[in-house]
C-alpha positions as a printed Julia matrix, in Angstrom:
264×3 Matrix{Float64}:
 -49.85  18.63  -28.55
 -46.69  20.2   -27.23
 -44.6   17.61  -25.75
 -43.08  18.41  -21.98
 -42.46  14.27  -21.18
 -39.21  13.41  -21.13
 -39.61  10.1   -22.6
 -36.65   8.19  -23.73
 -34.01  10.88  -22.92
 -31.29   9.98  -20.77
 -29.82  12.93  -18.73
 -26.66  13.59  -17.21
 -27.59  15.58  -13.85
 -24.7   17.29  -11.88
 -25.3   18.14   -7.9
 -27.11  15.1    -8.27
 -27.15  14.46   -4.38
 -27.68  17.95   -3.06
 -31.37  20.01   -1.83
 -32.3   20.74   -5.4
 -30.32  17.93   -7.46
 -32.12  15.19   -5.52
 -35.66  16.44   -5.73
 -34.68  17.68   -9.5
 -33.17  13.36  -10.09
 -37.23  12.26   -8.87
 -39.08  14.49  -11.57
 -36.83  13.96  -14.05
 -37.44  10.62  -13.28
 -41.22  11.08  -12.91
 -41.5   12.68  -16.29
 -40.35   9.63  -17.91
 -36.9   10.06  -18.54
 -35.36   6.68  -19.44
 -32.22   6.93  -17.7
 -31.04   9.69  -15.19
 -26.96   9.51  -14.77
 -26.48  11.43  -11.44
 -23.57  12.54  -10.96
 -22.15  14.17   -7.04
 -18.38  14.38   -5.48
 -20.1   12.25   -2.56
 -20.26   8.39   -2.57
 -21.95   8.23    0.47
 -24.88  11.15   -0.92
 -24.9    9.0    -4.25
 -25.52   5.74   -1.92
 -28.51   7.78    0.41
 -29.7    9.42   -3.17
 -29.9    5.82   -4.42
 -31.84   4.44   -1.98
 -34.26   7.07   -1.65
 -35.32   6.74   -5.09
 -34.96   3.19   -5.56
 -35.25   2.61   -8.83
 -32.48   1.14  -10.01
 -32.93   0.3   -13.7
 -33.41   4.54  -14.29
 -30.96   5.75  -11.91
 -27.11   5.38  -13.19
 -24.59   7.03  -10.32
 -20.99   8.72  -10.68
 -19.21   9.94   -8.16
 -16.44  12.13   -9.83
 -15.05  15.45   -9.31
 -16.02  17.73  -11.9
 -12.93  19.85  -11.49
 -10.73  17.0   -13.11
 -11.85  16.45  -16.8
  -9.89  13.42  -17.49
 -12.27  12.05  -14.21
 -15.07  13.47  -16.8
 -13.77  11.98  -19.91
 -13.38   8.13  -18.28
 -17.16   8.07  -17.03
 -18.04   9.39  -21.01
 -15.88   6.15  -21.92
 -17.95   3.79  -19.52
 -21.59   5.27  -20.06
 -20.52   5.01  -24.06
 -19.84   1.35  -23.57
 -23.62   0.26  -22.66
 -25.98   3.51  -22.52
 -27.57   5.85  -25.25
 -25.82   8.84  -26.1
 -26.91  12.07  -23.42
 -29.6   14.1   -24.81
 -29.86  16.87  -21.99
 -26.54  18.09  -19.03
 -27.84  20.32  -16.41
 -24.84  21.55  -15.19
 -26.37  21.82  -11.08
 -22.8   21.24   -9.19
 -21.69  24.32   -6.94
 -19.19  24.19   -3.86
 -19.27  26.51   -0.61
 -15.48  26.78    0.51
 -14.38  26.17    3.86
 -14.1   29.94    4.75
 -17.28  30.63    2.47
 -18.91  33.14    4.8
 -15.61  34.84    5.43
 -16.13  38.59    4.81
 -14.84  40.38    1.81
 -12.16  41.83    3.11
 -10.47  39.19    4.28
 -11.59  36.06    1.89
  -9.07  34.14    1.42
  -7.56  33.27   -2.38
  -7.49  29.61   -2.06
 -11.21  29.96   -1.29
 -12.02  31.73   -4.49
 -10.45  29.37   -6.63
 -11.95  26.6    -5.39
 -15.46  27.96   -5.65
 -14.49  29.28   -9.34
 -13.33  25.95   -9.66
 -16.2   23.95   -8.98
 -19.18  26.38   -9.81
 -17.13  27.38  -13.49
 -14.86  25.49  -14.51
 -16.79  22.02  -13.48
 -19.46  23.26  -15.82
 -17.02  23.91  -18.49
 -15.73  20.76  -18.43
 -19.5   19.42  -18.5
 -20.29  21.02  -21.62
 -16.61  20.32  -23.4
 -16.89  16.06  -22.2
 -20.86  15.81  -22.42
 -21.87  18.91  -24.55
 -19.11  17.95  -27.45
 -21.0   15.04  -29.01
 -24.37  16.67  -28.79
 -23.16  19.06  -31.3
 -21.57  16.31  -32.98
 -25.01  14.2   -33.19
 -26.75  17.75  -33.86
 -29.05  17.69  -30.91
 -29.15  18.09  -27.26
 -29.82  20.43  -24.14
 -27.89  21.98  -21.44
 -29.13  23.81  -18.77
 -26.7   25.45  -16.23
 -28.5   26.28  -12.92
 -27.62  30.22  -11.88
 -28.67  32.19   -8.69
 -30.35  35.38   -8.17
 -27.31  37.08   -6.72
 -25.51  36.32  -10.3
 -28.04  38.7   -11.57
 -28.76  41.38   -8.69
 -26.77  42.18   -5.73
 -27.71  40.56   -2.63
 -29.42  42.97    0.21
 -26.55  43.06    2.86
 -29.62  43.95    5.61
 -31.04  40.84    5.78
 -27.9   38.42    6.88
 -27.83  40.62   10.67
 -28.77  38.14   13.17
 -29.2   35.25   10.18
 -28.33  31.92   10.39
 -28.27  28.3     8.78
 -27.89  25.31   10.73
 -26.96  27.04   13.62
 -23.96  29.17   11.53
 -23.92  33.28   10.95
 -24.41  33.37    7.02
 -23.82  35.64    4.17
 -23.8   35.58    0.64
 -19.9   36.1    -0.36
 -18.87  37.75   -3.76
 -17.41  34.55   -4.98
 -20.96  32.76   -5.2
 -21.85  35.76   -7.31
 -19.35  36.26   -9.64
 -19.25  32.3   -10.06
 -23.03  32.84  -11.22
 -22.49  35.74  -13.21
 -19.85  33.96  -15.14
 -21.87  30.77  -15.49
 -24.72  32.91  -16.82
 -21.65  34.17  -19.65
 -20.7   30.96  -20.69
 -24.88  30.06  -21.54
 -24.82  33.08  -23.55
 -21.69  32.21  -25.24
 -22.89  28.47  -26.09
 -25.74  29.38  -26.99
 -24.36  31.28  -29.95
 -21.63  28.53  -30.39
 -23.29  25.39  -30.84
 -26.91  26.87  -31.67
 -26.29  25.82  -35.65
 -25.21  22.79  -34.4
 -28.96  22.2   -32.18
 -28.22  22.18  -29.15
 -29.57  24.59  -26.95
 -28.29  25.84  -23.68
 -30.4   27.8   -21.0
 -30.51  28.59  -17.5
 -32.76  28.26  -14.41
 -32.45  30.78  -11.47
 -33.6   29.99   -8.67
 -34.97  32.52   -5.97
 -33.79  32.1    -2.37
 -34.78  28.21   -1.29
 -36.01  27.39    1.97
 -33.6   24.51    3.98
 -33.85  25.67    6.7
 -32.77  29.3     7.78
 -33.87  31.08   10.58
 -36.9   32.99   11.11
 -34.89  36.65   11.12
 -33.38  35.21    7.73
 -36.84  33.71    6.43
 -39.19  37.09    7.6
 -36.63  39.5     5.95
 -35.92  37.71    2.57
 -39.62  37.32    2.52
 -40.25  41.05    3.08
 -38.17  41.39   -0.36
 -40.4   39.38   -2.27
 -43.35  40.1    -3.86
 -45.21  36.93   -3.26
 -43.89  37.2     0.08
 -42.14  34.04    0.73
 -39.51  31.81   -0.32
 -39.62  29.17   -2.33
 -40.14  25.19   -1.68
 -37.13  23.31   -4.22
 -41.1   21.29   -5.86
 -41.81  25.02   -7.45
 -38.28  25.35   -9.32
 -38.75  21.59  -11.39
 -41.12  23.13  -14.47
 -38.97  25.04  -15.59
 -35.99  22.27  -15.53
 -38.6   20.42  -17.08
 -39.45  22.55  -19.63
 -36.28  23.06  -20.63
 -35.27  19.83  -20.66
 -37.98  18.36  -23.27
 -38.96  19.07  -26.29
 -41.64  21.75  -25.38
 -38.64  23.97  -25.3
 -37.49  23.21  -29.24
 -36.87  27.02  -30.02
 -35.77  28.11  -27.03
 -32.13  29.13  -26.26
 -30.05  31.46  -24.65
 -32.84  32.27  -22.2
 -32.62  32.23  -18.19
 -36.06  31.15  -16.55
 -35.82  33.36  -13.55
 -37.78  31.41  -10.58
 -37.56  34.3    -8.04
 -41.16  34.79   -6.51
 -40.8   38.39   -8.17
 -37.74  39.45   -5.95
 -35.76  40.41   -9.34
 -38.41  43.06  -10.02
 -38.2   45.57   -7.46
């Protein structure tokens, strides 16, 4: 029978603390992972995440910032020291700037970096600290988690009158060309360390309700063909998938979890 447990893998998560890394940290956990390392830029979010799952014996938490690779390379040292080697990185991490929803025109450069930063580079660093000595053992998985609008445009109509958390919102280029270039460097490892077994893929998630407004909520919605948007429960199977050993042959593949929006 194919096998989608993830027993006795341990699993470096990224984003660890955020919407979809903590609800991704309980199935993983649920699925029978042995050890989940989450990792966040937030001590305090590590601390709540923590608690919230209490389990203390499967959950293993970092705070570093994923920007800084010798931060990287020193937890590697420590989790070498007294925990199995990491059989599957899902790179989840991403950033919003603080003039994220600044319009195009006027988005500031030190903005752009830090996004790039964060949503690129972080991963990069991921894959060079964590992915390195899965292709060295000849074995492992990596999963880097994209966006819609790193695939399609986003529809400009249905920001008018949006909001989140009280806040006008937009999606800026920099969240899509961060995706977009994430999506590039799965391709590219794919290819790279694929004689070396490891396989990298991506999950894209369709928009995610957290709480939007209703103008936001009814016109995304109207772009979709199952006519909604999605709960962060209905994006774990295909983390999970990817992560076990159901997914053997699988690589350099994005599971797009869109509700159908990418088809129209």
């Amino acid at each position: 029978m194919t096998d989608f447990t993830l027993t006795g893998k341990t699993i470096l998560l990224t984003g660890a603390a955020g919407i979809l890394g903590s609800r991704l940290t309980r199935h993983l956990l649920d699925a029978g992972a042995q050890t989940v390392i989450a990792l966040d830029h937030s001590e305090a979010a590590l601390r709540t995440l923590e608690q919230d799952i209490g389990e203390p014996s499967r959950l293993r938490a970092e705070c570093a910032d994923i920007t800084s690779k010798p931060a990287l390379e020193a937890i590697r040292e420590r989790l070498s020291a007294d925990m199995p080697a990491i059989d599957v990185l899902i790179n989840n991490a991403a950033t919003k700037s603080p003039n994220f929803f600044e319009p195009f025109e006027t988005f500031p450069r030190d903005d752009w970096d830090m996004v790039m930063d964060v949503n690129v580079t972080g991963a990069m660093h991921c894959c060079q600290v964590f992915g390195t000595p899965m292709a060295q053992a000849g074995r492992g998985s990596i999963i880097n988690t994209l966006s819609i609008y790193g695939i399609v445009a986003p529809d400009q109509r249905i920001y008018e009158g949006s909001s989140y958390l009280g806040r006008a919102i937009n999606t800026p280029a920099i969240y899509s060309v961060s995706k977009a270039a994430l999506w590039g460097l799965t391709h590219y490892l794919s290819s790279y360390w694929g004689a070396q077994g490891v396989r990298v893929n991506a999950v894209t998630p369709g928009g995610i309700f957290s709480g939007q407004n209703t103008t936001f909520v009814d016109r995304y919605s109207a772009r979709v063909p199952l006519n909604r948007m999605a709960q962060p429960d209905e994006l774990m199977g295909a983390y999970l998938y990817l992560a076990s050993d159901a997914s053997s042959y699988t690589t350099g593949q994005n599971l797009v979890v869109d509700g159908g929006l990418t088809v129209w």
